[in-house]
Coordinates of C-alpha atoms in Angstrom, one line a residue:
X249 CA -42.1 96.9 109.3
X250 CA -39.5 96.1 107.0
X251 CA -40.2 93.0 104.4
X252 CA -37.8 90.9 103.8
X253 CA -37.5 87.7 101.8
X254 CA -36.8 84.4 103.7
X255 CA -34.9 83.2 100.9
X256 CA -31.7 84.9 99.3
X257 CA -31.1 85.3 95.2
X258 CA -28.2 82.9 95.3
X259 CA -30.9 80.5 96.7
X260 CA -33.6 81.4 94.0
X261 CA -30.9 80.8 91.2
X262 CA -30.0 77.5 92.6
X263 CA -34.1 76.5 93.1
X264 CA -34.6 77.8 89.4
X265 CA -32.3 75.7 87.6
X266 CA -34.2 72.7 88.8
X267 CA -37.6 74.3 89.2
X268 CA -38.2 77.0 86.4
X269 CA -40.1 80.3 87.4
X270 CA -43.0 81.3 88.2
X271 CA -42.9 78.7 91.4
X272 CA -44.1 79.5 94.8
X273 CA -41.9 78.8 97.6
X274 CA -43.1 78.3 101.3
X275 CA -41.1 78.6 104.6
X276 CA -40.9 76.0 106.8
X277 CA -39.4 77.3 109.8
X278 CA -41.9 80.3 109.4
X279 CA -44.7 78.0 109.8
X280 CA -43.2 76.2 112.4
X281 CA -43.0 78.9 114.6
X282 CA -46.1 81.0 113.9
X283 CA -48.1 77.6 114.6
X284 CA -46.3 77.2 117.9
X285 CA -47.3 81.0 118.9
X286 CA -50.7 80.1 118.2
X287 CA -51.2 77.3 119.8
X288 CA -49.2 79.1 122.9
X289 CA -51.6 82.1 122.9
X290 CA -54.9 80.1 123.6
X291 CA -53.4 77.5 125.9
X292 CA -55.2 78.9 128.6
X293 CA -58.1 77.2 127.7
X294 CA -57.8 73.2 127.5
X295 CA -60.3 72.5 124.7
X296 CA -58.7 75.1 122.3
X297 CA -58.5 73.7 118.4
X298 CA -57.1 75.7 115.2
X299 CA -59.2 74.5 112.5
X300 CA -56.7 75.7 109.4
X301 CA -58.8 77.0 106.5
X302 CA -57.9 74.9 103.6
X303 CA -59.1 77.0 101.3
X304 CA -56.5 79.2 101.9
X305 CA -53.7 76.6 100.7
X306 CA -54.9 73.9 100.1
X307 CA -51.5 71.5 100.0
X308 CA -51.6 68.5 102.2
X309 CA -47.9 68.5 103.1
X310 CA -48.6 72.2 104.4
X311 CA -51.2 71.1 106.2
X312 CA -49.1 68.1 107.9
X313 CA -46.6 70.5 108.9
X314 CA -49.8 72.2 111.2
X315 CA -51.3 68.8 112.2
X316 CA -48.0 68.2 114.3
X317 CA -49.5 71.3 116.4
X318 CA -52.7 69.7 116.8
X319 CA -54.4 72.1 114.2
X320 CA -57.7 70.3 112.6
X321 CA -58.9 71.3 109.0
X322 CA -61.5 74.0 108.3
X323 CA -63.3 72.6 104.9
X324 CA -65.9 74.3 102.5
X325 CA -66.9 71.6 99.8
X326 CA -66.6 68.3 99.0
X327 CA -63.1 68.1 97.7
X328 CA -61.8 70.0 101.1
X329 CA -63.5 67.3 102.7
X330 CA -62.1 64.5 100.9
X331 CA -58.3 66.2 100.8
X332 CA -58.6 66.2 104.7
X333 CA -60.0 62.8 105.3
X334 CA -57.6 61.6 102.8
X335 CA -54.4 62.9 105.1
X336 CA -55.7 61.1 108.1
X337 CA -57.6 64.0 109.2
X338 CA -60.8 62.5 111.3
X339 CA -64.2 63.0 112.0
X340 CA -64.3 66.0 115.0
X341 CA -61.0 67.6 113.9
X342 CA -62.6 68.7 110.3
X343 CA -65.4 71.5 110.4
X344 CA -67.7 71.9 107.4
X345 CA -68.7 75.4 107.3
X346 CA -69.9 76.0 103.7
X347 CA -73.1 77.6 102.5
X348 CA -75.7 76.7 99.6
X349 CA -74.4 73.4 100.5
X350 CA -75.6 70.4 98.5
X351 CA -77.5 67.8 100.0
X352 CA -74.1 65.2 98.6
X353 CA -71.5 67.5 100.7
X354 CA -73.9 67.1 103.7
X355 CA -74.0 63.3 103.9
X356 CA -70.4 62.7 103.2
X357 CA -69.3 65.3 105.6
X358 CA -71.7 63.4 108.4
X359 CA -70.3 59.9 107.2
X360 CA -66.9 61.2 107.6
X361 CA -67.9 62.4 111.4
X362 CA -67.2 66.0 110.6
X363 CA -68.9 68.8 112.8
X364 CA -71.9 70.3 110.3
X365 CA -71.6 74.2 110.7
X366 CA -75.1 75.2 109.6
X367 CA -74.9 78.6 107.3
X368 CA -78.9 79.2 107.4
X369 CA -82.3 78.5 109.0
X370 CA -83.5 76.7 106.2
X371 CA -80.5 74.0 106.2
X372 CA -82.0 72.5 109.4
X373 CA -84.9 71.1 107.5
X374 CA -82.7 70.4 104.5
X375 CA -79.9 68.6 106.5
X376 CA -83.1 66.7 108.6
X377 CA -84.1 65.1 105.0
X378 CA -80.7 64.8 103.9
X379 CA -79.6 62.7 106.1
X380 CA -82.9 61.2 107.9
X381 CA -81.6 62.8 111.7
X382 CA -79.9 65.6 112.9
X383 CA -76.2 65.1 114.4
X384 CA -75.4 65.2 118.2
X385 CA -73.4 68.0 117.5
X386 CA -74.1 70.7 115.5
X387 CA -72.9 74.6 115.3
X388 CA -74.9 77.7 114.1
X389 CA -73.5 80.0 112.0
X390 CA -74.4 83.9 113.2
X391 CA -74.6 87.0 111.6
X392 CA -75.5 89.9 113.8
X393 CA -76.2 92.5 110.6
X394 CA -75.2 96.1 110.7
X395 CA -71.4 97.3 110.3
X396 CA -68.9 96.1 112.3
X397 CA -66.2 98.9 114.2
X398 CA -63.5 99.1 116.4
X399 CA -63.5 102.7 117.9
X400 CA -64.3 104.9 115.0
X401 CA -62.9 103.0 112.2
X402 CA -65.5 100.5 110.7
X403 CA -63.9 97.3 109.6
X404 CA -66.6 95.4 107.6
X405 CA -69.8 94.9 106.5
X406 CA -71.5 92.0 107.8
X407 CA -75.1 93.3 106.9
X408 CA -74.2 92.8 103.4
X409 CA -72.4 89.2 103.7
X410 CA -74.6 86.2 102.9
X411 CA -73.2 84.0 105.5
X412 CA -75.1 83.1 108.8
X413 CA -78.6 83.6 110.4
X414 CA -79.9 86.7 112.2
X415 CA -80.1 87.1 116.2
X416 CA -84.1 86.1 116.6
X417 CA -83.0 83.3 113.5
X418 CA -80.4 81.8 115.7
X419 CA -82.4 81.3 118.8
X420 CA -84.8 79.6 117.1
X421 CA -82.4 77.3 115.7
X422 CA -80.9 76.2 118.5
X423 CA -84.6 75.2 120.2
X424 CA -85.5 73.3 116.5
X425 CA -82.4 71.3 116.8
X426 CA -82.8 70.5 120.8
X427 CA -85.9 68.9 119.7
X428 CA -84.7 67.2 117.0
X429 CA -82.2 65.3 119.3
X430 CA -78.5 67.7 119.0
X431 CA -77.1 67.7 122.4
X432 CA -73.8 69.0 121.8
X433 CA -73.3 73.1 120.5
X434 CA -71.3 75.3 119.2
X435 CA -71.8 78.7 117.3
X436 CA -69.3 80.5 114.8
X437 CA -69.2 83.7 113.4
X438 CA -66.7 85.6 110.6
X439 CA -67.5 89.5 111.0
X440 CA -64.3 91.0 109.3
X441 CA -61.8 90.1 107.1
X442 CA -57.7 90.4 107.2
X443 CA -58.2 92.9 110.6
X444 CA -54.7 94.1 111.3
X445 CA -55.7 94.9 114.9
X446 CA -55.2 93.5 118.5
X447 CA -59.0 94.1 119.4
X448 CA -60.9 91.9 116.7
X449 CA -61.1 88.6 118.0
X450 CA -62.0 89.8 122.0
X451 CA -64.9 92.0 120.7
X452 CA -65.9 89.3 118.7
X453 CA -65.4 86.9 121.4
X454 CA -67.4 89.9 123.7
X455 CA -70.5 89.4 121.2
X456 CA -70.2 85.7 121.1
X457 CA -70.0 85.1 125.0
X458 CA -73.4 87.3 125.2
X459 CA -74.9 85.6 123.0
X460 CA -73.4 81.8 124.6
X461 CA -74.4 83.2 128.0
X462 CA -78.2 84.3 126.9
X463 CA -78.9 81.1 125.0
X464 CA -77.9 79.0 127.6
X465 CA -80.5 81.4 129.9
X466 CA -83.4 81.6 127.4
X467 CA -83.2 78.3 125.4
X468 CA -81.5 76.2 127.7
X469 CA -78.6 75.2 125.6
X470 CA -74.9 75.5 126.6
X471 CA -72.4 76.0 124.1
X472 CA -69.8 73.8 123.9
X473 CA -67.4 75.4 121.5
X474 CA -67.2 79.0 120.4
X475 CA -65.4 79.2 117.2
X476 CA -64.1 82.7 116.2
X477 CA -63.5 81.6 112.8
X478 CA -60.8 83.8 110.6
X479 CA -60.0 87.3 110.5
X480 CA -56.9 87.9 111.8
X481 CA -55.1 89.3 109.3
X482 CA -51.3 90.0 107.9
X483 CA -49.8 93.1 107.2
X484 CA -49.7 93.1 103.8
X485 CA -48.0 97.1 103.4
X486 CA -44.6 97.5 104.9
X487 CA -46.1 100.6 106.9
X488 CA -48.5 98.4 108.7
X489 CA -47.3 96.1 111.8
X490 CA -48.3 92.7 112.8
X491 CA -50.6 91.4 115.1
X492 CA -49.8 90.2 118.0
X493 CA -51.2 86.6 118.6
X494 CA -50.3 86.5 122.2
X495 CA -51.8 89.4 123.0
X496 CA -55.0 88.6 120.7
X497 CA -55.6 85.2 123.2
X498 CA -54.8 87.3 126.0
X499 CA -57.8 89.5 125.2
X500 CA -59.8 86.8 124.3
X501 CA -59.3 85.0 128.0
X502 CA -60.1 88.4 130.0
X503 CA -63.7 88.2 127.8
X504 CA -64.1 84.3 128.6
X505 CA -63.0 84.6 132.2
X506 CA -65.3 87.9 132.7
X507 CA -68.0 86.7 131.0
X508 CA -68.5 82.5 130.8
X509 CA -66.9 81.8 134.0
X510 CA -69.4 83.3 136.2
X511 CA -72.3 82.4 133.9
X512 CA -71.4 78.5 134.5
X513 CA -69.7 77.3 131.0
X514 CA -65.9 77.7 131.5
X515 CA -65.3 74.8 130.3
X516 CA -66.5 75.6 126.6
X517 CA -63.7 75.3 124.0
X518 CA -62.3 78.0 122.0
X519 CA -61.9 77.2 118.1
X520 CA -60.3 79.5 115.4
X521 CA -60.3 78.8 112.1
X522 CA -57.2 80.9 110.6
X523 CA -56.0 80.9 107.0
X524 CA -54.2 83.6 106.2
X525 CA -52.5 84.3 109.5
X526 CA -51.4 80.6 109.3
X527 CA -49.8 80.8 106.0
X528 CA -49.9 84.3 104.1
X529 CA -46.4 86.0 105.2
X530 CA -45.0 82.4 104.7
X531 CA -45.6 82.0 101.1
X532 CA -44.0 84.1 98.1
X533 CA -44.3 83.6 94.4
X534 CA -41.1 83.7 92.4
X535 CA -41.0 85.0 89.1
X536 CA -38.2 86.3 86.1
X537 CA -38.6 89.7 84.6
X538 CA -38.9 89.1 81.0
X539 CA -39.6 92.4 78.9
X540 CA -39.5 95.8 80.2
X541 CA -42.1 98.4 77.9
X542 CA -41.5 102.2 77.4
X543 CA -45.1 103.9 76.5
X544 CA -46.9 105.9 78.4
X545 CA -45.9 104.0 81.3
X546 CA -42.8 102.4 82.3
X547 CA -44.0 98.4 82.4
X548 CA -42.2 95.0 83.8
X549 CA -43.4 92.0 82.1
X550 CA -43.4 88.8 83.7
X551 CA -43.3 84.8 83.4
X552 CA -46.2 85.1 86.4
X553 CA -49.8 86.1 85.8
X554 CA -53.0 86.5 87.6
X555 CA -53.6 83.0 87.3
X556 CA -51.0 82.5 89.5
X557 CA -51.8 85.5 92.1
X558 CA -55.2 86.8 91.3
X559 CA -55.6 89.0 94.5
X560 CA -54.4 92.5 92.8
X561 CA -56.0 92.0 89.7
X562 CA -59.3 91.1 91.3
X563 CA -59.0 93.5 94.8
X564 CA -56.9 95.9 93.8
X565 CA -54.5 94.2 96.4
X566 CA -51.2 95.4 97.2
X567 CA -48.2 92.6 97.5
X568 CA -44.8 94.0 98.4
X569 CA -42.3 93.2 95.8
X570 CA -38.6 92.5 96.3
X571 CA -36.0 92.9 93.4
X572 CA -33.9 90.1 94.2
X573 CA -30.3 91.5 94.7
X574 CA -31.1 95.1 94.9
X575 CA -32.9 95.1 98.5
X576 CA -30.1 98.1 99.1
X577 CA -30.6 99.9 96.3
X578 CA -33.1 103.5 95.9
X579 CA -36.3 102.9 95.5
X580 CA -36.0 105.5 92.1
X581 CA -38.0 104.1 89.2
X582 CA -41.6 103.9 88.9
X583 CA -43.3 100.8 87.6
X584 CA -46.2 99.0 86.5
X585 CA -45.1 95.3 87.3
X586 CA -47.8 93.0 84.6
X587 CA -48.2 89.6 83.6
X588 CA -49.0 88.4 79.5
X589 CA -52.9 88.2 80.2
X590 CA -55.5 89.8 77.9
X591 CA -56.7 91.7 80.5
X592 CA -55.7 95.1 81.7
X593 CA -56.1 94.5 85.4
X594 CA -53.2 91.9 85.3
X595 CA -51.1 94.0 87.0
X596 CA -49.1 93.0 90.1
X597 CA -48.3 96.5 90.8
X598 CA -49.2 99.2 89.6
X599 CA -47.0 102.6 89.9
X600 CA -44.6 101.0 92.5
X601 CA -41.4 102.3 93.7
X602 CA -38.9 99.9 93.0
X603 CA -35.0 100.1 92.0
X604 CA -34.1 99.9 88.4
X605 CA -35.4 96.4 87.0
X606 CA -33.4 94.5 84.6
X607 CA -34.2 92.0 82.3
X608 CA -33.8 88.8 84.0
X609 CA -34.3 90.1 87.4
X610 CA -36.0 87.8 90.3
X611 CA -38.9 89.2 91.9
X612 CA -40.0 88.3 94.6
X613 CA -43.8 88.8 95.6
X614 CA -44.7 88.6 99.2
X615 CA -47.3 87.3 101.8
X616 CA -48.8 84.9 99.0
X617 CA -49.0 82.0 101.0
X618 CA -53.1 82.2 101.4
X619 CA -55.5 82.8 99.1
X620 CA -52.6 82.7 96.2
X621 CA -52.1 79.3 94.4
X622 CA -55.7 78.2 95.6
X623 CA -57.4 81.0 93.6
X624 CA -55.6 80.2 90.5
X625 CA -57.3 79.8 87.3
X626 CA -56.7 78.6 83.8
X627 CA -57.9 81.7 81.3
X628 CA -55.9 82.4 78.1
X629 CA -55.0 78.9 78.5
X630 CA -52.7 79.1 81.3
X631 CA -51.0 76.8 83.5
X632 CA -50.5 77.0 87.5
X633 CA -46.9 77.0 88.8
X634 CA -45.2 74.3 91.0
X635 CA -45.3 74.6 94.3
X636 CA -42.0 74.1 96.4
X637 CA -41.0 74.0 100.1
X638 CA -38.5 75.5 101.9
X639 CA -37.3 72.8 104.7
X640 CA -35.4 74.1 107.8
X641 CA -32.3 72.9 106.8
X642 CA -31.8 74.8 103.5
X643 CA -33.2 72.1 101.2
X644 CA -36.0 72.1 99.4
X645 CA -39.0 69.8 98.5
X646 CA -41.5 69.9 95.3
X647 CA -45.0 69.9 97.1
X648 CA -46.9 69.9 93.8
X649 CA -45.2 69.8 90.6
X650 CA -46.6 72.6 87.7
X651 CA -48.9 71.7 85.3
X652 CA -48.6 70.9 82.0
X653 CA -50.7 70.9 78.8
X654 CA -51.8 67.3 79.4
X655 CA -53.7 68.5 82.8
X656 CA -55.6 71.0 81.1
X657 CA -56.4 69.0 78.2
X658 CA -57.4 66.3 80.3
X659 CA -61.1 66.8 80.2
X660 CA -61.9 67.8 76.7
X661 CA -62.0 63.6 76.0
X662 CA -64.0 63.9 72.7
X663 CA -61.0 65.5 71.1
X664 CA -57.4 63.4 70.2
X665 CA -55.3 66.9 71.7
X666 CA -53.4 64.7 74.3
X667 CA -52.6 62.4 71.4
X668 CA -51.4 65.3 68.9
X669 CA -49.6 66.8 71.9
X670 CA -47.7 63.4 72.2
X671 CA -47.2 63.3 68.2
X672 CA -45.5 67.1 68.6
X673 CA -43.2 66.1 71.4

């Protein structure tokens, strides 16, 4: 699959002389449209509900843009929680699926009338004192253990993740909280992450459906909701192709119709809770080419950083790069493509093929629009970018302006900084 940017340089020029680089830039119409295939693959089933992670971008205008598709809000903390309820996002549209949760983050997501995805066991007891009851409705996180494959090819680990309870953990929960009053259910599970297949999400349905139809035979409880949480991925290499959403829910209906139809609860919702696939290929970060280094390796140095993408320097990720302007040209020079951080790993590339790199070249770096700005970070005394939109019709909107030395200093309130900075300017 061929990447190419949504945006054109003559565009990026234009946005740079008002907005300076680095700046991500987000894609409207792309949204638009990958929110409306979504919500088109699961329409077979009437209760279906996206839950968008937040964590993944967490920008309320974004997340505007996906309410008008009827997508909820998928939130991890207290400040998720208080982002969504601030938006007008209310109480059974938000899920709270965190883990080592404090007993604050509890109470205000059950005053705010969020469903309470319960990580662990233990957090039944904890909740119970937390907030004197147990909700009406309430979902169980599950972790089956061992690997997790498709075919031959494992695709993660979720013996070695410390979210959810075990099988014989599970079933027990689910008879604690019928006796403590919950009459409504659901379940959730996360097995794999960023799976660049078709099959993921029916197996996983497969394994949750089992699992719906024994506790409903051995407890007595019938799910009302089975939330596949996240895991459908992008593809972030050029070699690699999409998934293909419509035949993902496809696969997911010929597991619900084989399986819960005959075993009495066809009419349990399906919920998904999709970050990246909402928002990765949608989002780039923009950023000017400011020294080029001749040592022992031919090095592009940048206005960006790992504070403002963090995934290569911290996974080793790979993010396609475009040089603006040269999408035609060979792919003849080799490249380590870095940011000014003390730290070796801050490397957006490292030994990429790219064409010849100029000095004041705009780069574009692809699918950043999950997990991008939201994992930013402030080391060396760094400051996160602006954050821009791209609307359908060609203009373009700040959606969170950079920061400055005045946000960073804003905490440190023993000190007269902010006051010297003023002085300076």
């Amino acid at each position: 699959m061929e990447k190419r940017p949504f945006v054109t340089r003559e565009q990026l020029e234009e946005i740079a002389k008002t907005y300076p680089t680095p700046f991500y830039l987000y894609d409207e119409k792309g949204i638009r449209e990958n929110a409306k295939a979504l919500k088109e693959a699961f329409a077979w089933n009437p209760g279906y509900k996206e839950y968008f992670a937040v964590k993944a971008t967490p920008n309320p205008f974004l997340i505007n843009i996906l309410r008008e598709y009827g997508c909820g809000c998928d939130c991890s903390s207290m400040t998720e929680l208080m982002l969504s309820h601030a938006i007008g996002v209310e109480g059974a549209d938000i899920m709270f699926s965190s883990n080592d949760t404090p007993a604050a983050e509890f109470a205000y997501a059950n005053e705010i009338g969020a469903i309470i995805n319960l990580d662990d066991y233990t957090h039944i007891a904890f909740l119970e004192k937390t907030l004197g009851e147990i909700p009406k409705t309430i979902s169980c996180r599950y972790n089956p253990g061992g690997v997790f494959q498709i075919s031959n090819d494992i695709m993660d680990n979720p013996g070695d993740a410390k979210y959810g309870m075990t099988t014989e953990q599970l079933f027990e929960a689910y008879r604690v909280l019928k006796e403590k009053g919950a009459e409504h259910f659901g379940i959730h599970a996360f097995l794999a992450s960023n799976t660049v297949t078709n099959e993921y999400y029916p197996m996983l349905a497969k394994i949750l459906f089992e699992i719906a139809v024994r506790l409903k035979e051995e407890v007595g409880v019938s799910l009302e909701f089975i939330n596949l949480s996240g895991g459908i991925g992008i593809p972030y290499r050029p070699d690699q192709e999409p998934n293909d959403i419509r035949l993902i829910g496809e696969g997911v209906r010929k597991a619900f119709e084989e399986i819960m139809v005959p075993a009495g609860l066809g009419n349990a919702a399906i919920y998904t809770e999709l970050g990246r696939f909402m928002m990765g290929p949608y989002g780039v970060l923009v950023t000017r080419v400011l020294h080029e280094k001749h040592t022992h390796k031919e090095y592009i140095g940048c206005d960006a950083c790992a504070v403002n993408l963090m995934r290569p320097a911290m996974y080793g990720a790979y993010h396609h790069i475009t040089v603006m302007g040269k999408e035609e040209e060979p792919l003849d020079h080799v490249y380590d493509v870095t940011g000014s951080l003390c730290e070796n790993n801050d490397k957006f590339a490292v030994d990429r093929q790219l064409p010849h790199v100029d000095i004041g070249d705009l780069l574009v770096i692809h699918d950043a629009g999950a997990h991008g700005y939201a994992m930013g970070y402030n080391y060396n005394g760094k400051l996160k970018s602006a954050e821009l939109l791209l609307r359908e019709d060609g203009s373009v909107q700040l959606i969170r302006r950079k920061e400055t030395p005045e946000d960073y200093f804003a905490t440190f309130d023993c000190f007269d900084i902010l006051k010297d900075l003023v002085q300076r300017r």
